[in-house]
CSV table of C-alpha atoms in Angstrom, one decimal:
chain,number,residue,atom,x,y,z
A,1,MET,CA,9.2,28.5,32.6
A,2,ASN,CA,7.9,31.2,30.3
A,3,ASP,CA,5.8,28.8,28.3
A,4,PRO,CA,2.2,30.3,28.3
A,5,ARG,CA,0.8,26.8,28.2
A,6,LEU,CA,2.2,26.4,31.7
A,7,SER,CA,0.6,29.5,33.0
A,8,THR,CA,-2.8,30.8,34.1
A,9,GLU,CA,-1.7,34.4,33.8
A,10,HIS,CA,-2.8,34.7,30.2
A,11,ASP,CA,-6.0,32.7,30.4
A,12,TYR,CA,-8.4,35.3,31.7
A,13,SER,CA,-9.2,39.0,31.9
A,14,GLY,CA,-12.2,40.8,33.4
A,15,SER,CA,-14.7,39.6,35.9
A,16,ALA,CA,-16.9,37.3,33.8
A,17,PHE,CA,-16.4,33.5,33.2
A,18,LYS,CA,-14.5,33.0,29.9
A,19,PRO,CA,-14.6,29.4,28.6
A,20,LEU,CA,-11.2,28.2,27.4
A,21,TYR,CA,-12.5,24.8,26.3
A,22,THR,CA,-16.0,23.4,25.9
A,23,THR,CA,-17.0,19.8,25.3
A,24,ARG,CA,-20.2,18.0,24.7
A,25,VAL,CA,-20.9,14.3,25.6
A,26,THR,CA,-24.2,12.6,24.8
A,27,VAL,CA,-25.4,9.4,26.5
A,28,THR,CA,-27.9,7.3,24.6
A,29,GLY,CA,-29.5,3.8,25.0
A,30,GLY,CA,-29.1,1.3,27.8
A,31,SER,CA,-31.3,0.2,30.6
A,32,SER,CA,-31.8,1.8,34.0
A,33,ALA,CA,-31.7,0.4,37.5
A,34,HIS,CA,-31.0,2.0,40.9
A,35,GLY,CA,-31.5,5.3,39.1
A,36,ARG,CA,-28.5,4.5,37.0
A,37,ALA,CA,-28.3,4.4,33.2
A,38,THR,CA,-26.1,2.3,31.0
A,39,GLY,CA,-25.6,3.0,27.4
A,40,ARG,CA,-23.2,4.7,25.0
A,41,ALA,CA,-21.3,7.9,25.8
A,42,ARG,CA,-20.0,9.8,22.8
A,43,SER,CA,-18.2,13.2,22.7
A,44,ALA,CA,-19.0,15.5,19.9
A,45,ASP,CA,-15.5,15.3,18.6
A,46,GLU,CA,-15.6,11.4,18.9
A,47,ALA,CA,-12.5,11.3,21.0
A,48,LEU,CA,-14.6,9.6,23.7
A,49,ASP,CA,-16.9,6.7,22.6
A,50,LEU,CA,-17.6,4.0,25.2
A,51,GLU,CA,-20.2,1.8,26.6
A,52,LEU,CA,-21.2,2.7,30.2
A,53,ARG,CA,-21.9,-0.1,32.6
A,54,MET,CA,-23.2,-0.4,36.1
A,55,PRO,CA,-20.8,-1.5,38.8
A,56,GLY,CA,-21.1,-5.1,40.0
A,57,GLU,CA,-22.0,-3.8,43.4
A,58,LEU,CA,-25.2,-2.4,41.9
A,59,GLY,CA,-26.0,-5.5,39.8
A,60,GLY,CA,-24.1,-4.5,36.7
A,61,ASP,CA,-21.9,-6.7,34.5
A,62,THR,CA,-18.8,-4.5,35.0
A,63,THR,CA,-17.8,-4.9,31.4
A,64,GLY,CA,-17.3,-1.2,30.9
A,65,PRO,CA,-16.5,2.0,32.8
A,66,ASN,CA,-19.2,3.7,34.9
A,67,PRO,CA,-19.8,7.4,35.5
A,68,GLU,CA,-18.1,7.4,38.9
A,69,GLN,CA,-14.9,6.0,37.3
A,70,LEU,CA,-15.0,8.7,34.7
A,71,PHE,CA,-15.5,11.4,37.3
A,72,ALA,CA,-12.6,10.0,39.4
A,73,ALA,CA,-10.4,9.9,36.4
A,74,GLY,CA,-11.2,13.5,35.5
A,75,TYR,CA,-10.8,14.7,39.1
A,76,ALA,CA,-7.5,13.0,39.6
A,77,ALA,CA,-6.1,14.1,36.2
A,78,CYS,CA,-7.2,17.7,36.7
A,79,PHE,CA,-5.7,17.9,40.2
A,80,HIS,CA,-2.5,16.2,39.0
A,81,GLY,CA,-2.2,18.8,36.2
A,82,ALA,CA,-2.7,21.7,38.7
A,83,LEU,CA,-0.2,20.3,41.1
A,84,SER,CA,2.3,19.6,38.3
A,85,LEU,CA,2.0,23.2,37.1
A,86,LEU,CA,2.7,24.4,40.7
A,87,ALA,CA,5.6,22.0,41.0
A,88,ARG,CA,7.2,23.4,37.9
A,89,ARG,CA,6.7,27.0,39.1
A,90,HIS,CA,8.6,26.0,42.2
A,91,LEU,CA,11.3,24.3,40.3
A,92,LEU,CA,10.2,20.9,41.6
A,93,ASP,CA,10.0,17.7,39.6
A,94,PRO,CA,6.3,16.8,39.0
A,95,GLU,CA,7.2,13.4,37.5
A,96,PRO,CA,6.8,11.3,40.7
A,97,ILE,CA,3.5,12.8,41.7
A,98,THR,CA,0.6,10.4,41.7
A,99,VAL,CA,-3.0,11.3,42.5
A,100,GLU,CA,-5.5,8.6,43.4
A,101,ALA,CA,-9.2,9.6,43.4
A,102,THR,CA,-11.9,7.5,45.3
A,103,VAL,CA,-15.5,8.3,44.3
A,104,ALA,CA,-18.4,6.8,46.2
A,105,PHE,CA,-22.0,6.7,45.0
A,106,GLY,CA,-24.7,6.4,47.7
A,107,ARG,CA,-27.9,7.5,49.2
A,108,ASP,CA,-28.3,11.1,50.2
A,109,PRO,CA,-29.8,11.0,53.8
A,110,ALA,CA,-31.1,14.6,53.3
A,111,ASP,CA,-33.6,13.7,50.6
A,112,GLY,CA,-33.4,10.0,49.8
A,113,GLY,CA,-31.9,10.6,46.4
A,114,TYR,CA,-28.3,9.9,45.5
A,115,GLN,CA,-25.0,11.7,46.2
A,116,LEU,CA,-21.3,11.3,45.5
A,117,SER,CA,-18.4,11.7,47.9
A,118,ALA,CA,-14.8,12.1,46.6
A,119,ASP,CA,-11.4,11.7,48.2
A,120,LEU,CA,-8.0,12.4,46.7
A,121,VAL,CA,-4.7,10.9,48.0
A,122,VAL,CA,-1.5,12.5,46.6
A,123,THR,CA,1.8,10.8,46.8
A,124,TRP,CA,4.9,12.9,46.1
A,125,PRO,CA,8.1,11.2,47.1
A,126,GLY,CA,11.2,13.4,47.5
A,127,VAL,CA,9.4,16.6,48.4
A,128,ALA,CA,9.3,18.0,51.9
A,129,LEU,CA,5.9,17.4,53.6
A,130,GLU,CA,5.5,21.1,54.4
A,131,THR,CA,6.2,22.1,50.8
A,132,ALA,CA,3.9,19.4,49.4
A,133,ALA,CA,1.1,20.4,51.8
A,134,GLU,CA,1.4,24.1,50.8
A,135,LEU,CA,1.3,23.2,47.1
A,136,LEU,CA,-1.7,20.9,47.6
A,137,GLY,CA,-3.6,23.8,49.2
A,138,GLN,CA,-2.8,26.0,46.2
A,139,ALA,CA,-3.7,23.2,43.7
A,140,SER,CA,-7.1,22.9,45.4
A,141,THR,CA,-7.9,26.5,44.5
A,142,LEU,CA,-6.5,26.1,41.0
A,143,CYS,CA,-8.2,22.8,40.0
A,144,PRO,CA,-11.8,23.4,38.9
A,145,TYR,CA,-12.8,19.8,39.9
A,146,ALA,CA,-11.6,20.6,43.5
A,147,LYS,CA,-13.6,23.8,43.4
A,148,MET,CA,-16.7,22.0,42.1
A,149,THR,CA,-16.5,19.4,45.0
A,150,ARG,CA,-16.3,22.3,47.5
A,151,GLN,CA,-18.8,24.8,46.2
A,152,GLY,CA,-20.6,23.4,43.2
A,153,ILE,CA,-20.7,24.8,39.7
A,154,PRO,CA,-23.2,26.9,37.7
A,155,ALA,CA,-25.5,24.4,36.0
A,156,THR,CA,-28.7,24.3,34.1
A,157,ILE,CA,-31.0,21.4,33.3
A,158,SER,CA,-33.5,21.9,30.5
A,159,LEU,CA,-35.7,20.0,28.1
A,160,ALA,CA,-34.7,20.1,24.5
A,161,PRO,CA,-37.3,21.6,22.2
């Protein structure tokens, strides 16, 4: 339980944002329809290298993942990690935890553009409902994806020189 990799206590100090990990992914090529791009997504370290495709519901060929699937995977994985950390802190077994993320892409009625909605469903057999609910609440403050869906994140959009 004293493993610093399982603790947020040593990850930060001070009042400013301190990056612990940074990644860069570039998307190139592909066509666009419905405001959606296809193409290749590659991370700078080449750990991620895949062809993006539009979902069949939007006229795509469904032969590859789409951005909503990638976001759902990231959100579910991050929340699973936060909840697993809390489970270990409370001497509970995180092994049976499953997190299912549903991400929907649709029209934003406010401006006619697009927006996402996201829902998580957590299954945790063998843990009392009250305990699981309390730890889900704590995990939602620990998981940065959950924070992002609640309050957004600092972001910039700029044109490369």
